[in-house]
PDB file of C-alpha atoms in Angstrom:
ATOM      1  CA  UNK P  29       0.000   0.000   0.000  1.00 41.00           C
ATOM      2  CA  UNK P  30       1.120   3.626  -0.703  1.00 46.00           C
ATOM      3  CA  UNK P  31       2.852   5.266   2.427  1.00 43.00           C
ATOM      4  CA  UNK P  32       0.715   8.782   3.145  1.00 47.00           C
ATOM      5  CA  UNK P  33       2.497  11.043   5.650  1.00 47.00           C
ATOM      6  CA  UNK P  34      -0.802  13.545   5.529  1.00 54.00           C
ATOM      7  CA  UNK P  35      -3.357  11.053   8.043  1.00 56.00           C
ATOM      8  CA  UNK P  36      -6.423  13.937   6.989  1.00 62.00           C
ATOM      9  CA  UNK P  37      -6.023  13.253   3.050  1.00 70.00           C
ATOM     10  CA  UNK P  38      -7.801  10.009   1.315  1.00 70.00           C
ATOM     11  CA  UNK P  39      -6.038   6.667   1.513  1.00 75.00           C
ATOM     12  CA  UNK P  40      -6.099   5.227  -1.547  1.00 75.00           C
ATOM     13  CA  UNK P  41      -7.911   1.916  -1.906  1.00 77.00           C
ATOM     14  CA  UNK P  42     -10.596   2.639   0.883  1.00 78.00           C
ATOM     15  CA  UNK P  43     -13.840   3.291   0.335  1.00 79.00           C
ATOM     16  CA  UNK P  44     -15.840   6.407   1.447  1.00 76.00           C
ATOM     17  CA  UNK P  45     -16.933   5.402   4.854  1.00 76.00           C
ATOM     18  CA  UNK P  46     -13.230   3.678   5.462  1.00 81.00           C
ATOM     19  CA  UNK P  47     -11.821   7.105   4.843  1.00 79.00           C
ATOM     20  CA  UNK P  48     -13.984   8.884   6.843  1.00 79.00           C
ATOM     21  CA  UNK P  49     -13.109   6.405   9.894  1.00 80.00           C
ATOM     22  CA  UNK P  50      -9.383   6.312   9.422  1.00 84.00           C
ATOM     23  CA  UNK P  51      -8.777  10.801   8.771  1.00 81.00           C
ATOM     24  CA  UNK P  52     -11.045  10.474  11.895  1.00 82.00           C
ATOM     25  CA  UNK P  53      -9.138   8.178  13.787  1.00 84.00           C
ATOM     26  CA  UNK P  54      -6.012  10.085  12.771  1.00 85.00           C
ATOM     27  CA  UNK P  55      -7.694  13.031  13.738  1.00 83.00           C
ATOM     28  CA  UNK P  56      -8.192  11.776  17.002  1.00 81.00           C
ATOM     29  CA  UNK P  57      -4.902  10.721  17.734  1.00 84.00           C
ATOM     30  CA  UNK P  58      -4.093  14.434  17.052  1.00 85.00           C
ATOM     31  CA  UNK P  59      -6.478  15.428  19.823  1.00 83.00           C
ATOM     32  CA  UNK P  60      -4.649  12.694  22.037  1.00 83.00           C
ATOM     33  CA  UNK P  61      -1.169  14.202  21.670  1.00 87.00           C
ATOM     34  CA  UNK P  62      -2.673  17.740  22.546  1.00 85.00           C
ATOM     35  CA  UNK P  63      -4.184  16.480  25.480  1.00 80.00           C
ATOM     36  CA  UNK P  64      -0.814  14.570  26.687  1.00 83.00           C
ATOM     37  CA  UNK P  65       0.679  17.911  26.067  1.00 87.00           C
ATOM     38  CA  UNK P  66      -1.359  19.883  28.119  1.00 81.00           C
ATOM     39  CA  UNK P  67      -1.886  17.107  31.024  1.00 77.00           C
ATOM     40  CA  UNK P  68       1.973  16.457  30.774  1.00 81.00           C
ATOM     41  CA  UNK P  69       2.652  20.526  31.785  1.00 82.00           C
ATOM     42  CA  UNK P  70       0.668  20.207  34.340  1.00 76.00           C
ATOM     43  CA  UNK P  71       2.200  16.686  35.630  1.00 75.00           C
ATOM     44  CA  UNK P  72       6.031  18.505  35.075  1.00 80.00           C
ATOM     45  CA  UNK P  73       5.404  21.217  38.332  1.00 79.00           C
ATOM     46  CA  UNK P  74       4.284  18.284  40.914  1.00 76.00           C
ATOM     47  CA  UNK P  75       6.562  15.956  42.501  1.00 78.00           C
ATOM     48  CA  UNK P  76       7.675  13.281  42.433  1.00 80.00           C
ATOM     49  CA  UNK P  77       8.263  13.407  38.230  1.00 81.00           C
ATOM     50  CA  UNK P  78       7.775   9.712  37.407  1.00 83.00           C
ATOM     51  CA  UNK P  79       3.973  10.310  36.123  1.00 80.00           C
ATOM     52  CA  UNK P  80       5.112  13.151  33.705  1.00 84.00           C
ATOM     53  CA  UNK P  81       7.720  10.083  32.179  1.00 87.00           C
ATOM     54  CA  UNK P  82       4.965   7.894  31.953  1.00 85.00           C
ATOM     55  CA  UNK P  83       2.625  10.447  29.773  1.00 84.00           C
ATOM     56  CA  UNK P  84       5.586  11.423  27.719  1.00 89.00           C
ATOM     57  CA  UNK P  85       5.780   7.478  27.322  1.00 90.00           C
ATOM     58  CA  UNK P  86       2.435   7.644  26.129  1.00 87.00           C
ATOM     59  CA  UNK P  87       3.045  10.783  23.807  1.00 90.00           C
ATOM     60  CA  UNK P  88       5.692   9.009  22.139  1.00 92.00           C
ATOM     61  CA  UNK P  89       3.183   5.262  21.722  1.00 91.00           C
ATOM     62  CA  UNK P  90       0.776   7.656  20.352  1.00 89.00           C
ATOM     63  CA  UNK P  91       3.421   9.076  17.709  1.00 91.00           C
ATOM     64  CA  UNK P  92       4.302   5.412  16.762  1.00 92.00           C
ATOM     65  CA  UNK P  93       0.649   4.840  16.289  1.00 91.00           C
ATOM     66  CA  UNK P  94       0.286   7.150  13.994  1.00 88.00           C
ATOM     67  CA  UNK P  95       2.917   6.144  12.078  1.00 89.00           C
ATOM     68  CA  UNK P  96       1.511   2.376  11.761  1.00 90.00           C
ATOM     69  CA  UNK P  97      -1.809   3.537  11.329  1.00 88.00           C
ATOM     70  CA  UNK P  98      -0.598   5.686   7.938  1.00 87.00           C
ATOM     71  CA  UNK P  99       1.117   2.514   6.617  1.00 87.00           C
ATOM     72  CA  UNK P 100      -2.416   0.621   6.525  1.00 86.00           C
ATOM     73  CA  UNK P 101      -2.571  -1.305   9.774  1.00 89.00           C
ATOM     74  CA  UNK P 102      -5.791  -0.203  10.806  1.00 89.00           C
ATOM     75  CA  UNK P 103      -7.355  -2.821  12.966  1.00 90.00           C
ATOM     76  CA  UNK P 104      -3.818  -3.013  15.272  1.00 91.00           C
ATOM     77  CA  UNK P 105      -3.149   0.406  15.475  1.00 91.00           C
ATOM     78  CA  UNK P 106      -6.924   1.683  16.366  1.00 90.00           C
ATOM     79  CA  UNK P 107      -7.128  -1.918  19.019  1.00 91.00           C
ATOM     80  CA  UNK P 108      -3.676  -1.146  20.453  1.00 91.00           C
ATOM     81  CA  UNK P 109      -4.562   2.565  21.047  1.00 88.00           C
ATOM     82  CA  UNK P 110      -7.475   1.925  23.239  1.00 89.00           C
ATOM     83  CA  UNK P 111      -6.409  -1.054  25.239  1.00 90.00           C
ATOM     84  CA  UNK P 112      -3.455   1.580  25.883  1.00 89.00           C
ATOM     85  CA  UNK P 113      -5.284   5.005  26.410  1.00 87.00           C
ATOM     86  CA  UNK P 114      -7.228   2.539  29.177  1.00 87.00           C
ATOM     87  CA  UNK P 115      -4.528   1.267  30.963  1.00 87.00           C
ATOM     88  CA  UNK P 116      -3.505   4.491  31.307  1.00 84.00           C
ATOM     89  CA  UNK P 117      -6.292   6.375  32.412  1.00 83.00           C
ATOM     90  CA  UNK P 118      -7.062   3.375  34.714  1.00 85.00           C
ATOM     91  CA  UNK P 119      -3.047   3.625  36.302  1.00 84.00           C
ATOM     92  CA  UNK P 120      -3.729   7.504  36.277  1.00 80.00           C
ATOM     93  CA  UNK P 121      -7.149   7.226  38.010  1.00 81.00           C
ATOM     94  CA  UNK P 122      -5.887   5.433  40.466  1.00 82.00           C
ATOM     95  CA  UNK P 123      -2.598   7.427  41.411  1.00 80.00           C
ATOM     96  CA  UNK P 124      -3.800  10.792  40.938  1.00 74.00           C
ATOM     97  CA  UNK P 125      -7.765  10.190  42.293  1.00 75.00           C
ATOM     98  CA  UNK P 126     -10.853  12.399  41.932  1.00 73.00           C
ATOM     99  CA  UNK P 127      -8.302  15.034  41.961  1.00 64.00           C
ATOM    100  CA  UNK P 128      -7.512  14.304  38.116  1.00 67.00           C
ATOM    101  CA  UNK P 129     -10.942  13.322  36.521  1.00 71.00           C
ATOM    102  CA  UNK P 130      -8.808  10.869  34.424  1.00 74.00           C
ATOM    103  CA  UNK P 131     -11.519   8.176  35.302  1.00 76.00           C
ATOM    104  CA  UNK P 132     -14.107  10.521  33.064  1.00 76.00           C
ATOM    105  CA  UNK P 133     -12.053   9.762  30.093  1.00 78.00           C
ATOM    106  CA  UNK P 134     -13.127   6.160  30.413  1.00 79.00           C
ATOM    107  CA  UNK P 135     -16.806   7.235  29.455  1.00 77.00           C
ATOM    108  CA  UNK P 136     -15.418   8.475  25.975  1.00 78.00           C
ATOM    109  CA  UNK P 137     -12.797   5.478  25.262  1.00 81.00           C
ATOM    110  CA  UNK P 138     -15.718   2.651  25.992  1.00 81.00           C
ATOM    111  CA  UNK P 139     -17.973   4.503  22.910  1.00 80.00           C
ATOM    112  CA  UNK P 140     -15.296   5.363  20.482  1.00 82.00           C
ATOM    113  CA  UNK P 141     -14.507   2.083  19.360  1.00 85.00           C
ATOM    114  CA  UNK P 142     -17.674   1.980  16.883  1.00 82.00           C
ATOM    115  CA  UNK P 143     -17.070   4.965  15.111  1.00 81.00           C
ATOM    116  CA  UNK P 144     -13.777   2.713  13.730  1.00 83.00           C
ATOM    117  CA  UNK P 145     -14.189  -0.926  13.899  1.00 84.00           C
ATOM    118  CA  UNK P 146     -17.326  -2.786  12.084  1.00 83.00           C
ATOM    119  CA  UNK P 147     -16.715  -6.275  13.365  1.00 84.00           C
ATOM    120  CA  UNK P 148     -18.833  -6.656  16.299  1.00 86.00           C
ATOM    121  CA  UNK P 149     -16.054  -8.255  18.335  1.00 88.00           C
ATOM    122  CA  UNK P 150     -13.525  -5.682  18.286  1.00 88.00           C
ATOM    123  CA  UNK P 151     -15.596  -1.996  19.489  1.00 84.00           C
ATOM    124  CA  UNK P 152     -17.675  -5.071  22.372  1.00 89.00           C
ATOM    125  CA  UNK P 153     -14.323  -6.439  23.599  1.00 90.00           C
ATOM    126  CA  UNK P 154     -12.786  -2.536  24.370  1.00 88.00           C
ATOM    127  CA  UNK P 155     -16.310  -1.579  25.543  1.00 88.00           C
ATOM    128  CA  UNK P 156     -16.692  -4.493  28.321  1.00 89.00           C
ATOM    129  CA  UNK P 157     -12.892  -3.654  29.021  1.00 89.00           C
ATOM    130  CA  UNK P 158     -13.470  -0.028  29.485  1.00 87.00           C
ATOM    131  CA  UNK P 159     -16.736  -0.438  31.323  1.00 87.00           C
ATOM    132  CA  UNK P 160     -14.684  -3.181  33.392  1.00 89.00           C
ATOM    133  CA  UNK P 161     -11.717  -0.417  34.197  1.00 87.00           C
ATOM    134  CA  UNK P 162     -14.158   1.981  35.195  1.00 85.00           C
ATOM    135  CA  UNK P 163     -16.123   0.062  37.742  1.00 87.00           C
ATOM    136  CA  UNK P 164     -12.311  -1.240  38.805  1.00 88.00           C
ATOM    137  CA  UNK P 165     -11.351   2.159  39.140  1.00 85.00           C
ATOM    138  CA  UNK P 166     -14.309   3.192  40.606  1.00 84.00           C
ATOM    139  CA  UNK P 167     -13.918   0.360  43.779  1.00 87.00           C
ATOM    140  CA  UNK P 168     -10.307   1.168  44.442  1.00 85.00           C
ATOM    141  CA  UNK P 169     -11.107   4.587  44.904  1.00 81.00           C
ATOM    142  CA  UNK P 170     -13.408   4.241  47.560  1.00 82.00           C
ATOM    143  CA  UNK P 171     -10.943   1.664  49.401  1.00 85.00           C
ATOM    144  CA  UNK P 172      -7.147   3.335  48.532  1.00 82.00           C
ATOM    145  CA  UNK P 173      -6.443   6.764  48.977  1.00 83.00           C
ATOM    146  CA  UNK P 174      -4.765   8.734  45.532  1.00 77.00           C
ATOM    147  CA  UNK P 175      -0.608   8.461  45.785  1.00 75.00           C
ATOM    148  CA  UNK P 176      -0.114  11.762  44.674  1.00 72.00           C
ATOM    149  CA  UNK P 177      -2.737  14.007  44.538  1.00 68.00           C
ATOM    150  CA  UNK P 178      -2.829  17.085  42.035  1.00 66.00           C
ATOM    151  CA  UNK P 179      -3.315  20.372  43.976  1.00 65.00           C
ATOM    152  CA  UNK P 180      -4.205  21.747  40.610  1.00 62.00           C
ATOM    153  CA  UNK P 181      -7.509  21.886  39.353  1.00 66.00           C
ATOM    154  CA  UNK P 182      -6.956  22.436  35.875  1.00 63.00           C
ATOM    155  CA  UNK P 183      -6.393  18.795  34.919  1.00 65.00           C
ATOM    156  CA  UNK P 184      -9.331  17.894  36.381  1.00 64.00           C
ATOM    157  CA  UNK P 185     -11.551  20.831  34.474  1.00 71.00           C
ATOM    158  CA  UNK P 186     -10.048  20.128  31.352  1.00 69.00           C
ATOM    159  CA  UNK P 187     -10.273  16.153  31.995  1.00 66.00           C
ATOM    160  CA  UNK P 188     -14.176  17.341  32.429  1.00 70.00           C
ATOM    161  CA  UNK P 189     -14.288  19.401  29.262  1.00 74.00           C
ATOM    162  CA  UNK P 190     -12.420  16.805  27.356  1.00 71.00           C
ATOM    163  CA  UNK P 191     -14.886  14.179  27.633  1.00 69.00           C
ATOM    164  CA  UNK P 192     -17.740  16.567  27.588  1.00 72.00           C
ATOM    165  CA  UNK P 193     -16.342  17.002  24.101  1.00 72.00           C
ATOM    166  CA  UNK P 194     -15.796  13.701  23.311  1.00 67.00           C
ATOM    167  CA  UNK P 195     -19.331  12.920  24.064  1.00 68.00           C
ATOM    168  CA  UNK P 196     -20.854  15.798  21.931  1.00 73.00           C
ATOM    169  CA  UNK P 197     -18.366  14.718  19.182  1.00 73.00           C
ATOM    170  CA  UNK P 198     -19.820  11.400  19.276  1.00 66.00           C
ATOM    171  CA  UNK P 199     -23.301  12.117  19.553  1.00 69.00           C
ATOM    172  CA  UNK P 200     -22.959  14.324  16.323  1.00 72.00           C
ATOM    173  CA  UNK P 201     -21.037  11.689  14.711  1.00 68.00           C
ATOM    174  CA  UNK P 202     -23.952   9.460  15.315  1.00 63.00           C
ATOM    175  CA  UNK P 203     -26.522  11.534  14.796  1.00 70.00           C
ATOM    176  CA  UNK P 204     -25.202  13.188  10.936  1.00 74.00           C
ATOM    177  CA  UNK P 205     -24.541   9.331  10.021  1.00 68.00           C
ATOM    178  CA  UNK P 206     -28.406   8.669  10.674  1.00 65.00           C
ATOM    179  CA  UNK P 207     -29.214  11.683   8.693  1.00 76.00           C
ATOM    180  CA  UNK P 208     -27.278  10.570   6.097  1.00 76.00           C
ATOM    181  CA  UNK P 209     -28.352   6.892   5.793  1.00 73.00           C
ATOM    182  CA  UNK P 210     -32.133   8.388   6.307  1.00 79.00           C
ATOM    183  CA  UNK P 211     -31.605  11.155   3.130  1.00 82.00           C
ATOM    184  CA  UNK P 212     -29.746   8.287   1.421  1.00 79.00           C
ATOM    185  CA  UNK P 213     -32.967   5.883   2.117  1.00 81.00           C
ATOM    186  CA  UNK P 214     -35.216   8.643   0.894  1.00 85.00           C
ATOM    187  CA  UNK P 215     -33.501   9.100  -2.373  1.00 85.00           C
ATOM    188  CA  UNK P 216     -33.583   5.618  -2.898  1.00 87.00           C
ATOM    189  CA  UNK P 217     -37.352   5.459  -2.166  1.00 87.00           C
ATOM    190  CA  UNK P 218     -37.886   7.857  -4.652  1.00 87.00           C
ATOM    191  CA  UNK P 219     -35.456   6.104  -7.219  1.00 88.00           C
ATOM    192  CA  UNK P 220     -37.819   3.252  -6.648  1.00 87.00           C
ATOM    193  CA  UNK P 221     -41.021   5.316  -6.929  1.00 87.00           C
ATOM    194  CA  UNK P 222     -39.765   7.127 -10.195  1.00 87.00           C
ATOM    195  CA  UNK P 223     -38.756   3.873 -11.610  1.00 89.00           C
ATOM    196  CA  UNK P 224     -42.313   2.179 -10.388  1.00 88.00           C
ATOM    197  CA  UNK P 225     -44.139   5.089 -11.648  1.00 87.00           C
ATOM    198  CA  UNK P 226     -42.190   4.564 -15.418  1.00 88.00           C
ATOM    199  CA  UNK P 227     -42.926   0.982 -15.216  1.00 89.00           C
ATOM    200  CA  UNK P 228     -46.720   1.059 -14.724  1.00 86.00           C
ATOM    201  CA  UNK P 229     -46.505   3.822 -17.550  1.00 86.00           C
ATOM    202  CA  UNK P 230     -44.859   1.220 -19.800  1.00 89.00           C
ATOM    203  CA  UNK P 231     -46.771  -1.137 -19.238  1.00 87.00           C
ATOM    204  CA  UNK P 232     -50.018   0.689 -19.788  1.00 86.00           C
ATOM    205  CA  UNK P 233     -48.821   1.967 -23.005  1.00 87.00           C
ATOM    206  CA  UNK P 234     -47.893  -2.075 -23.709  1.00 87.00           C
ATOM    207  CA  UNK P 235     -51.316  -2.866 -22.857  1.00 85.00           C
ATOM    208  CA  UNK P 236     -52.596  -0.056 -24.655  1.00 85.00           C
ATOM    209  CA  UNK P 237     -50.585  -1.176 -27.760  1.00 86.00           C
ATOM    210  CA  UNK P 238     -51.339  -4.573 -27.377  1.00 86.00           C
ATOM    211  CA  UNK P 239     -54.857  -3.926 -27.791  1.00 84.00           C
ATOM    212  CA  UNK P 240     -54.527  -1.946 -30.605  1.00 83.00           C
ATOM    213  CA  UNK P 241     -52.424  -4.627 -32.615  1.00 81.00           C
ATOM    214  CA  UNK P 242     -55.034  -6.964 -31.237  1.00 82.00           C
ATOM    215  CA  UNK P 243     -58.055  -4.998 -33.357  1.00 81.00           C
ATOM    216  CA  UNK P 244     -55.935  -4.631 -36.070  1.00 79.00           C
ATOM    217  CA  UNK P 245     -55.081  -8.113 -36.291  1.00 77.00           C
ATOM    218  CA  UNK P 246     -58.972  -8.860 -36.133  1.00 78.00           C
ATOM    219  CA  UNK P 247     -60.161  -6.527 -38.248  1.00 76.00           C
ATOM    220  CA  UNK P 248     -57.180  -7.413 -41.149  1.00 72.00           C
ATOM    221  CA  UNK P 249     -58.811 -11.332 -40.489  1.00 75.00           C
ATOM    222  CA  UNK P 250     -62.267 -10.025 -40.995  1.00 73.00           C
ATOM    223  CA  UNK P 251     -61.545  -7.821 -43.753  1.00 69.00           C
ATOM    224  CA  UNK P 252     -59.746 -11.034 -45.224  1.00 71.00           C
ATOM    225  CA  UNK P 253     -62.266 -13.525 -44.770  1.00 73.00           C
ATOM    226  CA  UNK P 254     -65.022 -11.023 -45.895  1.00 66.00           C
ATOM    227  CA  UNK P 255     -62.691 -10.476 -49.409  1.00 68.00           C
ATOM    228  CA  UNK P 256     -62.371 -14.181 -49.607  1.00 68.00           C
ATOM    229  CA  UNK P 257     -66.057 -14.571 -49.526  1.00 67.00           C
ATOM    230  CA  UNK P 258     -67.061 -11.852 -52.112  1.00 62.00           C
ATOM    231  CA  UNK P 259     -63.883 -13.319 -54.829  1.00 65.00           C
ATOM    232  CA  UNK P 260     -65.221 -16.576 -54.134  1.00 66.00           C
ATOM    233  CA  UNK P 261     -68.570 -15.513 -55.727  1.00 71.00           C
ATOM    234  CA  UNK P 262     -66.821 -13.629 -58.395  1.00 71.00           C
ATOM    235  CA  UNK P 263     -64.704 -16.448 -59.642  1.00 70.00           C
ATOM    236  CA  UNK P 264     -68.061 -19.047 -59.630  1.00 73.00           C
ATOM    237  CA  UNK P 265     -69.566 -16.912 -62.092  1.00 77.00           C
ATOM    238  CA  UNK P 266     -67.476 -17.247 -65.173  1.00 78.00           C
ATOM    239  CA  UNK P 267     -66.899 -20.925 -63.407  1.00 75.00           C
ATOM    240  CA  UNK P 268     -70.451 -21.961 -63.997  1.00 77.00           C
ATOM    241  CA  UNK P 269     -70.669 -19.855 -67.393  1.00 76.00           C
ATOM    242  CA  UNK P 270     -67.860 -22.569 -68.727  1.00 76.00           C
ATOM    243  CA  UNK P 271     -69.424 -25.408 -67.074  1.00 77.00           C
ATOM    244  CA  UNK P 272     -72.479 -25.132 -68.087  1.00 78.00           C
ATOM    245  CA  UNK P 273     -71.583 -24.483 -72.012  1.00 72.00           C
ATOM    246  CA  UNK P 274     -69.437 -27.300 -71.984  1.00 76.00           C
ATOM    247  CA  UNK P 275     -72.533 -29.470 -70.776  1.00 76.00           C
ATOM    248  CA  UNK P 276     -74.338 -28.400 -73.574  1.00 73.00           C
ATOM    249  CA  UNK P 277     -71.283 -29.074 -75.643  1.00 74.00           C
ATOM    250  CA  UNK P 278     -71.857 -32.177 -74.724  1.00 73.00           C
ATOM    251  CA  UNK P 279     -75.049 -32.916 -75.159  1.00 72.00           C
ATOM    252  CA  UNK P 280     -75.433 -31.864 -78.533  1.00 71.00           C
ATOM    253  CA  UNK P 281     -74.846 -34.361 -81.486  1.00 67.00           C
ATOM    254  CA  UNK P 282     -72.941 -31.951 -84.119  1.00 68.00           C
ATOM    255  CA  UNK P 283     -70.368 -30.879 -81.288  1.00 67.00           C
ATOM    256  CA  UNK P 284     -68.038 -29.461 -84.182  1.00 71.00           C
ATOM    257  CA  UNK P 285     -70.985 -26.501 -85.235  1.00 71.00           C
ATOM    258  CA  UNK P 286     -71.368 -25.893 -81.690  1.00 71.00           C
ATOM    259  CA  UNK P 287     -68.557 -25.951 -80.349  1.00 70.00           C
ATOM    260  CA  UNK P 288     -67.513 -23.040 -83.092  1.00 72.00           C
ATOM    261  CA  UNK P 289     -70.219 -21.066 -81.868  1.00 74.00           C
ATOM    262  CA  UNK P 290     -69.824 -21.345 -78.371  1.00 72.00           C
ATOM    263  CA  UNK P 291     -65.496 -21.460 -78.447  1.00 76.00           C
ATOM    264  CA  UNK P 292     -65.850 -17.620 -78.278  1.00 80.00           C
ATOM    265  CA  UNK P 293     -67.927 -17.685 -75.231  1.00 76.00           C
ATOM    266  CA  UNK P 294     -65.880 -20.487 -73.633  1.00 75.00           C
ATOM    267  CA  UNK P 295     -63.044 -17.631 -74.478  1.00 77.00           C
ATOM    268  CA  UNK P 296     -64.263 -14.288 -72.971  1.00 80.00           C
ATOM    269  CA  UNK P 297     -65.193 -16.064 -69.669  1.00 77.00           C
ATOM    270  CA  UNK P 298     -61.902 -17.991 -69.102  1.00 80.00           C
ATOM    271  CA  UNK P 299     -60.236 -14.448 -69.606  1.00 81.00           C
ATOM    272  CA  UNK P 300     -62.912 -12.814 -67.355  1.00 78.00           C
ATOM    273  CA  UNK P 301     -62.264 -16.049 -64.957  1.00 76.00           C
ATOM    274  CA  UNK P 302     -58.291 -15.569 -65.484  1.00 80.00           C
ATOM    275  CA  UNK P 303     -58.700 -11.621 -64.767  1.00 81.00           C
ATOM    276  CA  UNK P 304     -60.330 -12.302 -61.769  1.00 77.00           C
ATOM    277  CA  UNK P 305     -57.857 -14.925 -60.359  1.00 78.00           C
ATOM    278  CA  UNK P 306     -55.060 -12.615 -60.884  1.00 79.00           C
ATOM    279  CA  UNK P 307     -57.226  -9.587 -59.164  1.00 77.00           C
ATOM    280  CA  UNK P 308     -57.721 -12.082 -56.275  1.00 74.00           C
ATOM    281  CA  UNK P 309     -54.080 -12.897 -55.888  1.00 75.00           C
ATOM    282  CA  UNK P 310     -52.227  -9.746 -56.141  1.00 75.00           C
ATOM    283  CA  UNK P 311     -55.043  -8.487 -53.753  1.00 72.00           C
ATOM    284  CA  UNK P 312     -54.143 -11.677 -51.180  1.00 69.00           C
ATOM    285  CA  UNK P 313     -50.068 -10.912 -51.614  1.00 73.00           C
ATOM    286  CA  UNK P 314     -51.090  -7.136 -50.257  1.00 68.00           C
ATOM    287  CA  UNK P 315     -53.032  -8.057 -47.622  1.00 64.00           C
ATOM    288  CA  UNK P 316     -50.267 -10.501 -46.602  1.00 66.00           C
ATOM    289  CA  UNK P 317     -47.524  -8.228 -46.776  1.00 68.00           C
ATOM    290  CA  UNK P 318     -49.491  -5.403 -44.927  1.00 61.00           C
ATOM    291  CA  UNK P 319     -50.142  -8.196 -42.145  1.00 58.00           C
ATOM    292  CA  UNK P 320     -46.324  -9.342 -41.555  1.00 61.00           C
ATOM    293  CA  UNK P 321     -45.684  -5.218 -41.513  1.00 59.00           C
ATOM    294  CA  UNK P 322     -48.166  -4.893 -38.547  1.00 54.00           C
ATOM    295  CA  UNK P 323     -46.607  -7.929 -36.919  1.00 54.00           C
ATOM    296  CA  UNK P 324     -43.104  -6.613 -37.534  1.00 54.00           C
ATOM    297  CA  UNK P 325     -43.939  -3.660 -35.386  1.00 52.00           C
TER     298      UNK P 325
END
């Protein structure tokens, strides 16, 4: 994966909602080191100076975090910072006491996990653990007293105002990703409408259309059969005409002088009979062709 140095630009290769949580994430490691800096000037005046080490400790963890977290180790970075920002508000709680409001912080670490993990078992496992440290904390400091207590009571305002924060950060968080998936549901219920709405007007003009070529269809059939009927007629006319003048050919005994003087009857109705058949067909070859157009269409 490419190396980005800037944790607040895209990371190539994730998708929108994976880039939101990790320039977040970075963003909140950000917030992390400004908080070590400020708590850390106010652990440098007291005495003895072990507890300022052990937040410049964590300064530098949260540095290294950063670091892995930019180089695409997501899940291990974001689980590691947690289980440590715990451990050490749980080991601050219970040095410093009330006097710190370090055991506030715990409220914000046991919700953060689900803004950046979407496996179920990672953001349950650091909230039971934070919820776990808390009450912990919570018991031994009602039965220990603090081991060094901070005469100072900016740490614990700005412990106060930092989770107060945290919370309202959340809460927005929350509440503009329900907005969005409830806008994003509403557009898609209107997609859907639009596209119903388009669908029922297809099909109506189908049905419409359907009909239409239906009537056509029976009216071409009835204007056929109605056509075949009156040619029929037509062609028995000169039909019988022949028939019957070759019966009477027949009949009579000189069929030579007869047959003279009826050859140019027999003659005018074959040619009426032959018009007629070729009327009949070119008329059946247009009404054939102008029924495979209407079926074409």
């Amino acid at each position: 994966m490419k190396f980005n140095w800037s944790g607040l630009k895209r990371y190539e290769g994730l998708s929108e909602n994976e880039n939101n949580a990790y320039r977040g994430f970075n963003f909140l490691l950000f917030i992390g080191l400004l908080d070590l800096i400020v708590v850390g000037g106010a652990l440098s005046t007291i005495q003895p100076r072990w507890p300022f080490y052990v937040c410049l400790s964590e300064f530098v963890a949260f540095l290294i975090l950063i670091v892995i977290h930019t180089k695409g180790y997501f899940k291990t970075s974001r689980y590691i910072f947690f289980l440590l920002t715990t451990g050490i508000q749980v080991m601050a709680s219970v040095i410093h006491g009330k006097s710190g409001g370090f055991d506030y912080l715990l409220f914000v670490i046991c919700v953060l996990p689900m803004m950046f993990f979407e496996s179920k078992r990672y953001y349950l496992s650091l909230f039971i653990f934070s919820m776990g440290s808390y009450l912990c904390v919570q018991y031994l400091l009602f039965t220990i007293p603090p081991i060094i207590v901070i005469e100072s009571q900016f740490p614990l305002y700005w412990n106060t105002f930092v989770t107060g924060f945290g919370l309202l950060i959340i809460l927005y968080v929350f509440k503009r990703s329900y907005q969005k998936s409830q806008e994003s549901l509403k557009r898609q219920n209107e997609e859907v409408k639009h596209q119903k709405e388009e669908i029922e007007s297809i099909n109506n003009n189908l049905e419409k259309l359907i009909v239409q070529r239906t009537n056509k269809v029976l009216e071409h059939e009835k204007l056929f059969t109605e056509y075949a009927n009156i040619n029929a007629h037509r062609v028995r006319s000169p039909l019988a005409r022949i028939l019957g003048l070759l019966n009477l050919i027949e009949l009579e005994q000189d069929k030579e002088k007869i047959l003279k003087e009826f050859l140019p009857l027999l003659h005018s109705n074959a040619e009426e009979l032959n018009a007629i058949l070729d009327e009949v067909s070119r008329s059946l070859n247009a009404v054939n062709q102008a029924g495979e157009q209407h079926k074409s269409y």
